[in-house]
């Protein structure tokens, strides 16, 4: 079945540091890939998505590229802010449209 | 556009009691999902509705969990009787279609604590 593996957390960075959060997946066919974010006390929000190989999703300074050859969808941001502190989930959907999530990783950004 | 509404926000019950959660999806969204998010884990799909029909309930513990979506709009998820391991956040989400490249919109969730 489909699965998503995220790097172990938590991650703590200083403001303006570079961020990379690793995500790899296992899926049959051609899944769509997503990053969701959950800010403290709020619901899950779609951060960005990519629907086919080599697509780059981007939003709020975050980027992720769909790499089929390495089955990866790593999340990056050049300069993090305190307001980026949240839990980040990598997810995918297959032909059945069911979202399968990774375990999530907590990012804390200190001033 | 109004978001996905869920109630209650919090619920504390004793084990073996019953509880129900309510979800009102975004108007016009045909597909509705219930997810269970246990602390420290990613959300897990419990059930998926397309209009008022069940598409996938393979991970729903049917001996104690039930869900319905009346008239293809609102949905309720019930647990009877609750166990300690049911403590989690229950998330409702909706999407305009069941195609994978449409993003879901999630509600804020109901945090259930079973004591």
PDB file of C-alpha atoms in Angstrom:
ATOM      1  CA  UNK A   1       0.000   0.000   0.000  1.00  0.00           C
ATOM      2  CA  UNK A   2       0.909   3.664  -0.091  1.00  0.00           C
ATOM      3  CA  UNK A   3       3.134   5.100   2.628  1.00  0.00           C
ATOM      4  CA  UNK A   4       4.992   8.294   3.486  1.00  0.00           C
ATOM      5  CA  UNK A   5       8.180   8.542   5.530  1.00  0.00           C
ATOM      6  CA  UNK A   6       9.277  11.813   7.089  1.00  0.00           C
ATOM      7  CA  UNK A   7      12.554  12.596   8.807  1.00  0.00           C
ATOM      8  CA  UNK A   8      12.538  12.369  12.586  1.00  0.00           C
ATOM      9  CA  UNK A   9      11.977  15.538  14.552  1.00  0.00           C
ATOM     10  CA  UNK A  10      11.641  17.911  16.200  1.00  0.00           C
ATOM     11  CA  UNK A  11      13.635  20.530  14.328  1.00  0.00           C
ATOM     12  CA  UNK A  12      14.768  23.762  15.971  1.00  0.00           C
ATOM     13  CA  UNK A  13      16.252  26.572  13.872  1.00  0.00           C
ATOM     14  CA  UNK A  14      17.233  30.166  14.319  1.00  0.00           C
ATOM     15  CA  UNK A  15      15.351  32.820  12.372  1.00  0.00           C
ATOM     16  CA  UNK A  16      16.622  33.258   8.778  1.00  0.00           C
ATOM     17  CA  UNK A  17      18.161  29.775   8.726  1.00  0.00           C
ATOM     18  CA  UNK A  18      17.698  27.445   5.741  1.00  0.00           C
ATOM     19  CA  UNK A  19      15.114  24.700   6.170  1.00  0.00           C
ATOM     20  CA  UNK A  20      14.963  21.239   4.632  1.00  0.00           C
ATOM     21  CA  UNK A  21      12.431  18.635   5.748  1.00  0.00           C
ATOM     22  CA  UNK A  22      12.863  15.269   4.049  1.00  0.00           C
ATOM     23  CA  UNK A  23       9.958  13.219   2.751  1.00  0.00           C
ATOM     24  CA  UNK A  24      10.041   9.977   0.776  1.00  0.00           C
ATOM     25  CA  UNK A  25       7.119   7.899  -0.383  1.00  0.00           C
ATOM     26  CA  UNK A  26       6.074   4.472  -1.584  1.00  0.00           C
ATOM     27  CA  UNK A  27       3.153   4.284  -3.966  1.00  0.00           C
ATOM     28  CA  UNK A  28       1.871   2.473  -7.000  1.00  0.00           C
ATOM     29  CA  UNK A  29       1.135   4.435 -10.112  1.00  0.00           C
ATOM     30  CA  UNK A  30       1.461   8.203 -10.178  1.00  0.00           C
ATOM     31  CA  UNK A  31       0.512   9.771  -6.861  1.00  0.00           C
ATOM     32  CA  UNK A  32      -0.072  13.446  -6.186  1.00  0.00           C
ATOM     33  CA  UNK A  33       2.090  14.848  -3.387  1.00  0.00           C
ATOM     34  CA  UNK A  34       1.257  17.435  -0.742  1.00  0.00           C
ATOM     35  CA  UNK A  35       2.653  19.311   2.212  1.00  0.00           C
ATOM     36  CA  UNK A  36       0.186  20.276   4.916  1.00  0.00           C
ATOM     37  CA  UNK A  37       0.904  22.580   7.855  1.00  0.00           C
ATOM     38  CA  UNK A  38      -0.751  22.718  11.267  1.00  0.00           C
ATOM     39  CA  UNK A  39      -0.142  25.906  13.228  1.00  0.00           C
ATOM     40  CA  UNK A  40      -0.620  25.788  17.016  1.00  0.00           C
ATOM     41  CA  UNK A  41      -4.297  25.556  17.874  1.00  0.00           C
ATOM     42  CA  UNK A  42      -5.414  25.483  14.235  1.00  0.00           C
ATOM     43  CA  UNK A  43      -6.552  22.893  11.705  1.00  0.00           C
ATOM     44  CA  UNK A  44      -4.576  21.357   8.856  1.00  0.00           C
ATOM     45  CA  UNK A  45      -3.928  23.674   5.930  1.00  0.00           C
ATOM     46  CA  UNK A  46      -2.656  22.804   2.486  1.00  0.00           C
ATOM     47  CA  UNK A  47       0.765  24.417   2.048  1.00  0.00           C
ATOM     48  CA  UNK A  48       1.664  23.239  -1.459  1.00  0.00           C
ATOM     49  CA  UNK A  49       1.161  20.396  -3.889  1.00  0.00           C
ATOM     50  CA  UNK A  50       2.593  18.733  -7.008  1.00  0.00           C
ATOM     51  CA  UNK A  51       0.638  16.409  -9.255  1.00  0.00           C
ATOM     52  CA  UNK A  52       3.267  14.972 -11.602  1.00  0.00           C
ATOM     53  CA  UNK A  53       6.972  14.227 -11.794  1.00  0.00           C
ATOM     54  CA  UNK A  54       9.312  17.250 -11.851  1.00  0.00           C
ATOM     55  CA  UNK A  55       6.508  19.613 -10.799  1.00  0.00           C
ATOM     56  CA  UNK A  56       7.538  22.188  -8.196  1.00  0.00           C
ATOM     57  CA  UNK A  57       4.963  23.306  -5.659  1.00  0.00           C
ATOM     58  CA  UNK A  58       5.526  26.629  -3.921  1.00  0.00           C
ATOM     59  CA  UNK A  59       3.754  28.849  -1.400  1.00  0.00           C
ATOM     60  CA  UNK A  60       4.767  31.371   1.289  1.00  0.00           C
ATOM     61  CA  UNK A  61       8.456  30.956   0.381  1.00  0.00           C
ATOM     62  CA  UNK A  62       8.317  27.154   0.746  1.00  0.00           C
ATOM     63  CA  UNK A  63       9.137  24.883  -2.204  1.00  0.00           C
ATOM     64  CA  UNK A  64       9.091  21.164  -2.909  1.00  0.00           C
ATOM     65  CA  UNK A  65       9.890  19.286  -6.118  1.00  0.00           C
ATOM     66  CA  UNK A  66       8.281  15.968  -7.091  1.00  0.00           C
ATOM     67  CA  UNK A  67      11.235  13.625  -7.726  1.00  0.00           C
ATOM     68  CA  UNK A  68       9.998  10.350  -9.132  1.00  0.00           C
ATOM     69  CA  UNK A  69      13.481   8.869  -9.569  1.00  0.00           C
ATOM     70  CA  UNK A  70      14.204   9.217  -5.838  1.00  0.00           C
ATOM     71  CA  UNK A  71      10.526   8.992  -4.722  1.00  0.00           C
ATOM     72  CA  UNK A  72      11.006  12.171  -2.712  1.00  0.00           C
ATOM     73  CA  UNK A  73       9.233  15.467  -2.051  1.00  0.00           C
ATOM     74  CA  UNK A  74      11.518  17.398   0.270  1.00  0.00           C
ATOM     75  CA  UNK A  75      10.286  20.723   1.672  1.00  0.00           C
ATOM     76  CA  UNK A  76      12.658  23.708   1.610  1.00  0.00           C
ATOM     77  CA  UNK A  77      12.654  27.345   2.615  1.00  0.00           C
ATOM     78  CA  UNK A  78      15.560  29.709   2.247  1.00  0.00           C
ATOM     79  CA  UNK A  79      14.934  31.838   5.337  1.00  0.00           C
ATOM     80  CA  UNK A  80      12.556  30.697   8.063  1.00  0.00           C
ATOM     81  CA  UNK A  81      10.617  33.032  10.339  1.00  0.00           C
ATOM     82  CA  UNK A  82       9.291  32.590  13.853  1.00  0.00           C
ATOM     83  CA  UNK A  83       5.793  32.469  12.338  1.00  0.00           C
ATOM     84  CA  UNK A  84       6.751  29.277  10.457  1.00  0.00           C
ATOM     85  CA  UNK A  85       6.773  27.343  13.744  1.00  0.00           C
ATOM     86  CA  UNK A  86       4.251  24.555  13.209  1.00  0.00           C
ATOM     87  CA  UNK A  87       3.852  20.864  12.493  1.00  0.00           C
ATOM     88  CA  UNK A  88       4.481  19.874   8.868  1.00  0.00           C
ATOM     89  CA  UNK A  89       2.963  16.781   7.249  1.00  0.00           C
ATOM     90  CA  UNK A  90       3.934  15.226   3.951  1.00  0.00           C
ATOM     91  CA  UNK A  91       1.081  13.359   2.240  1.00  0.00           C
ATOM     92  CA  UNK A  92       0.104  11.661  -0.984  1.00  0.00           C
ATOM     93  CA  UNK A  93      -3.003  10.519  -2.811  1.00  0.00           C
ATOM     94  CA  UNK A  94      -3.250   7.684  -5.261  1.00  0.00           C
ATOM     95  CA  UNK A  95      -5.945   6.713  -7.693  1.00  0.00           C
ATOM     96  CA  UNK A  96      -8.457   6.243  -4.871  1.00  0.00           C
ATOM     97  CA  UNK A  97      -7.989   9.884  -3.753  1.00  0.00           C
ATOM     98  CA  UNK A  98      -7.321   8.791  -0.166  1.00  0.00           C
ATOM     99  CA  UNK A  99      -4.789  11.044   1.564  1.00  0.00           C
ATOM    100  CA  UNK A 100      -2.002   9.097   3.268  1.00  0.00           C
ATOM    101  CA  UNK A 101       0.020  11.163   5.744  1.00  0.00           C
ATOM    102  CA  UNK A 102       3.481  10.904   7.214  1.00  0.00           C
ATOM    103  CA  UNK A 103       3.943  11.206  10.983  1.00  0.00           C
ATOM    104  CA  UNK A 104       4.611  14.924  10.840  1.00  0.00           C
ATOM    105  CA  UNK A 105       7.522  16.943  12.122  1.00  0.00           C
ATOM    106  CA  UNK A 106       7.505  19.840  14.559  1.00  0.00           C
ATOM    107  CA  UNK A 107       9.467  22.917  13.527  1.00  0.00           C
ATOM    108  CA  UNK A 108      10.376  25.524  16.121  1.00  0.00           C
ATOM    109  CA  UNK A 109      12.019  28.765  14.985  1.00  0.00           C
ATOM    110  CA  UNK A 110      13.652  30.899  17.629  1.00  0.00           C
ATOM    111  CA  UNK A 111      14.231  34.649  17.251  1.00  0.00           C
TER     112      UNK A 111
ATOM    113  CA  UNK B   1     -16.384  30.872   1.445  1.00  0.00           C
ATOM    114  CA  UNK B   2     -17.184  29.367   4.835  1.00  0.00           C
ATOM    115  CA  UNK B   3     -14.854  26.586   5.957  1.00  0.00           C
ATOM    116  CA  UNK B   4     -15.562  23.096   7.226  1.00  0.00           C
ATOM    117  CA  UNK B   5     -17.400  23.389  10.539  1.00  0.00           C
ATOM    118  CA  UNK B   6     -16.992  20.836  13.311  1.00  0.00           C
ATOM    119  CA  UNK B   7     -18.449  20.551  16.772  1.00  0.00           C
ATOM    120  CA  UNK B   8     -17.789  20.219  19.580  1.00  0.00           C
ATOM    121  CA  UNK B   9     -14.187  21.457  19.768  1.00  0.00           C
ATOM    122  CA  UNK B  10     -13.415  19.429  22.880  1.00  0.00           C
ATOM    123  CA  UNK B  11     -15.026  16.445  24.578  1.00  0.00           C
ATOM    124  CA  UNK B  12     -14.048  14.481  27.672  1.00  0.00           C
ATOM    125  CA  UNK B  13     -15.861  11.226  28.397  1.00  0.00           C
ATOM    126  CA  UNK B  14     -15.336   8.123  30.481  1.00  0.00           C
ATOM    127  CA  UNK B  15     -14.505   4.827  28.836  1.00  0.00           C
ATOM    128  CA  UNK B  16     -17.532   2.805  27.731  1.00  0.00           C
ATOM    129  CA  UNK B  17     -19.572   5.983  27.224  1.00  0.00           C
ATOM    130  CA  UNK B  18     -20.761   7.054  23.794  1.00  0.00           C
ATOM    131  CA  UNK B  19     -19.957  10.253  21.911  1.00  0.00           C
ATOM    132  CA  UNK B  20     -20.917  11.881  18.623  1.00  0.00           C
ATOM    133  CA  UNK B  21     -19.162  14.440  16.452  1.00  0.00           C
ATOM    134  CA  UNK B  22     -20.740  16.644  13.823  1.00  0.00           C
ATOM    135  CA  UNK B  23     -19.346  18.022  10.581  1.00  0.00           C
ATOM    136  CA  UNK B  24     -20.756  20.510   8.074  1.00  0.00           C
ATOM    137  CA  UNK B  25     -18.632  20.539   4.897  1.00  0.00           C
ATOM    138  CA  UNK B  26     -18.142  23.399   2.480  1.00  0.00           C
ATOM    139  CA  UNK B  27     -21.282  23.978   0.461  1.00  0.00           C
ATOM    140  CA  UNK B  28     -21.265  21.978  -2.761  1.00  0.00           C
ATOM    141  CA  UNK B  29     -18.409  19.664  -1.772  1.00  0.00           C
ATOM    142  CA  UNK B  30     -19.451  16.168  -2.768  1.00  0.00           C
ATOM    143  CA  UNK B  31     -16.717  14.281  -0.933  1.00  0.00           C
ATOM    144  CA  UNK B  32     -16.409  14.168   2.853  1.00  0.00           C
ATOM    145  CA  UNK B  33     -13.755  12.455   4.960  1.00  0.00           C
ATOM    146  CA  UNK B  34     -13.296  11.647   8.638  1.00  0.00           C
ATOM    147  CA  UNK B  35      -9.730  11.285   9.883  1.00  0.00           C
ATOM    148  CA  UNK B  36      -8.372  10.249  13.269  1.00  0.00           C
ATOM    149  CA  UNK B  37      -5.176  11.961  14.452  1.00  0.00           C
ATOM    150  CA  UNK B  38      -3.547  10.368  17.481  1.00  0.00           C
ATOM    151  CA  UNK B  39      -0.985  12.523  19.275  1.00  0.00           C
ATOM    152  CA  UNK B  40       2.401  12.305  17.551  1.00  0.00           C
ATOM    153  CA  UNK B  41       1.043  10.630  14.427  1.00  0.00           C
ATOM    154  CA  UNK B  42      -0.275  11.710  11.075  1.00  0.00           C
ATOM    155  CA  UNK B  43      -4.012  11.658  10.423  1.00  0.00           C
ATOM    156  CA  UNK B  44      -5.483   8.293   9.429  1.00  0.00           C
ATOM    157  CA  UNK B  45      -8.558   8.007   7.207  1.00  0.00           C
ATOM    158  CA  UNK B  46     -11.551   6.430   8.925  1.00  0.00           C
ATOM    159  CA  UNK B  47     -14.255   6.838   6.285  1.00  0.00           C
ATOM    160  CA  UNK B  48     -14.864   8.565   2.956  1.00  0.00           C
ATOM    161  CA  UNK B  49     -18.272   9.575   1.620  1.00  0.00           C
ATOM    162  CA  UNK B  50     -19.152  10.545  -1.940  1.00  0.00           C
ATOM    163  CA  UNK B  51     -22.440  12.449  -1.604  1.00  0.00           C
ATOM    164  CA  UNK B  52     -24.312  10.220   0.879  1.00  0.00           C
ATOM    165  CA  UNK B  53     -22.692   6.930  -0.129  1.00  0.00           C
ATOM    166  CA  UNK B  54     -19.693   5.295   1.550  1.00  0.00           C
ATOM    167  CA  UNK B  55     -16.651   4.978  -0.724  1.00  0.00           C
ATOM    168  CA  UNK B  56     -14.081   3.629   1.749  1.00  0.00           C
ATOM    169  CA  UNK B  57     -14.550   2.539   5.358  1.00  0.00           C
ATOM    170  CA  UNK B  58     -11.846  -0.110   5.414  1.00  0.00           C
ATOM    171  CA  UNK B  59     -10.088   1.429   8.444  1.00  0.00           C
ATOM    172  CA  UNK B  60     -13.208   2.202  10.467  1.00  0.00           C
ATOM    173  CA  UNK B  61     -13.486  -0.023  13.594  1.00  0.00           C
ATOM    174  CA  UNK B  62     -17.051  -0.981  12.814  1.00  0.00           C
ATOM    175  CA  UNK B  63     -17.650  -2.743  16.114  1.00  0.00           C
ATOM    176  CA  UNK B  64     -17.658   0.631  17.872  1.00  0.00           C
ATOM    177  CA  UNK B  65     -17.519   3.404  15.242  1.00  0.00           C
ATOM    178  CA  UNK B  66     -20.325   4.424  12.919  1.00  0.00           C
ATOM    179  CA  UNK B  67     -20.817   7.342  10.559  1.00  0.00           C
ATOM    180  CA  UNK B  68     -23.551   8.677   8.362  1.00  0.00           C
ATOM    181  CA  UNK B  69     -24.022  11.507   5.934  1.00  0.00           C
ATOM    182  CA  UNK B  70     -27.649  12.432   5.630  1.00  0.00           C
ATOM    183  CA  UNK B  71     -28.805  13.973   2.355  1.00  0.00           C
ATOM    184  CA  UNK B  72     -25.202  14.212   1.214  1.00  0.00           C
ATOM    185  CA  UNK B  73     -24.455  17.262   3.369  1.00  0.00           C
ATOM    186  CA  UNK B  74     -23.804  17.094   7.145  1.00  0.00           C
ATOM    187  CA  UNK B  75     -22.145  14.095   8.690  1.00  0.00           C
ATOM    188  CA  UNK B  76     -21.944  12.573  12.164  1.00  0.00           C
ATOM    189  CA  UNK B  77     -19.337  10.190  13.529  1.00  0.00           C
ATOM    190  CA  UNK B  78     -20.248   8.143  16.587  1.00  0.00           C
ATOM    191  CA  UNK B  79     -18.207   6.030  18.977  1.00  0.00           C
ATOM    192  CA  UNK B  80     -20.036   3.538  21.195  1.00  0.00           C
ATOM    193  CA  UNK B  81     -18.581   2.392  23.540  1.00  0.00           C
ATOM    194  CA  UNK B  82     -15.404   4.479  23.735  1.00  0.00           C
ATOM    195  CA  UNK B  83     -12.034   3.048  24.716  1.00  0.00           C
ATOM    196  CA  UNK B  84      -8.990   4.807  26.130  1.00  0.00           C
ATOM    197  CA  UNK B  85      -7.155   4.380  22.815  1.00  0.00           C
ATOM    198  CA  UNK B  86      -9.844   6.424  21.038  1.00  0.00           C
ATOM    199  CA  UNK B  87      -8.362   9.583  22.567  1.00  0.00           C
ATOM    200  CA  UNK B  88      -7.418  11.639  19.507  1.00  0.00           C
ATOM    201  CA  UNK B  89      -8.375  14.598  17.357  1.00  0.00           C
ATOM    202  CA  UNK B  90     -11.123  13.746  14.884  1.00  0.00           C
ATOM    203  CA  UNK B  91     -10.826  15.752  11.697  1.00  0.00           C
ATOM    204  CA  UNK B  92     -13.439  16.263   9.051  1.00  0.00           C
ATOM    205  CA  UNK B  93     -12.438  17.321   5.532  1.00  0.00           C
ATOM    206  CA  UNK B  94     -14.255  17.950   2.282  1.00  0.00           C
ATOM    207  CA  UNK B  95     -13.337  18.364  -1.360  1.00  0.00           C
ATOM    208  CA  UNK B  96     -15.281  19.234  -4.494  1.00  0.00           C
ATOM    209  CA  UNK B  97     -14.562  15.888  -6.129  1.00  0.00           C
ATOM    210  CA  UNK B  98     -12.845  12.659  -5.274  1.00  0.00           C
ATOM    211  CA  UNK B  99      -9.963  13.270  -7.672  1.00  0.00           C
ATOM    212  CA  UNK B 100      -6.540  13.228  -6.051  1.00  0.00           C
ATOM    213  CA  UNK B 101      -5.304  16.582  -7.304  1.00  0.00           C
ATOM    214  CA  UNK B 102      -8.011  18.613  -5.635  1.00  0.00           C
ATOM    215  CA  UNK B 103      -6.916  19.780  -2.232  1.00  0.00           C
ATOM    216  CA  UNK B 104      -8.935  18.924   0.790  1.00  0.00           C
ATOM    217  CA  UNK B 105     -10.200  21.556   3.242  1.00  0.00           C
ATOM    218  CA  UNK B 106      -9.976  20.433   6.840  1.00  0.00           C
ATOM    219  CA  UNK B 107     -12.027  21.552   9.811  1.00  0.00           C
ATOM    220  CA  UNK B 108     -10.408  22.501  13.120  1.00  0.00           C
ATOM    221  CA  UNK B 109     -11.190  19.093  14.579  1.00  0.00           C
ATOM    222  CA  UNK B 110     -12.732  17.708  17.750  1.00  0.00           C
ATOM    223  CA  UNK B 111     -10.289  16.750  20.487  1.00  0.00           C
ATOM    224  CA  UNK B 112     -11.604  13.685  22.334  1.00  0.00           C
ATOM    225  CA  UNK B 113     -10.183  12.592  25.672  1.00  0.00           C
ATOM    226  CA  UNK B 114     -11.334   9.249  27.065  1.00  0.00           C
ATOM    227  CA  UNK B 115     -10.599   8.776  30.780  1.00  0.00           C
TER     228      UNK B 115
END
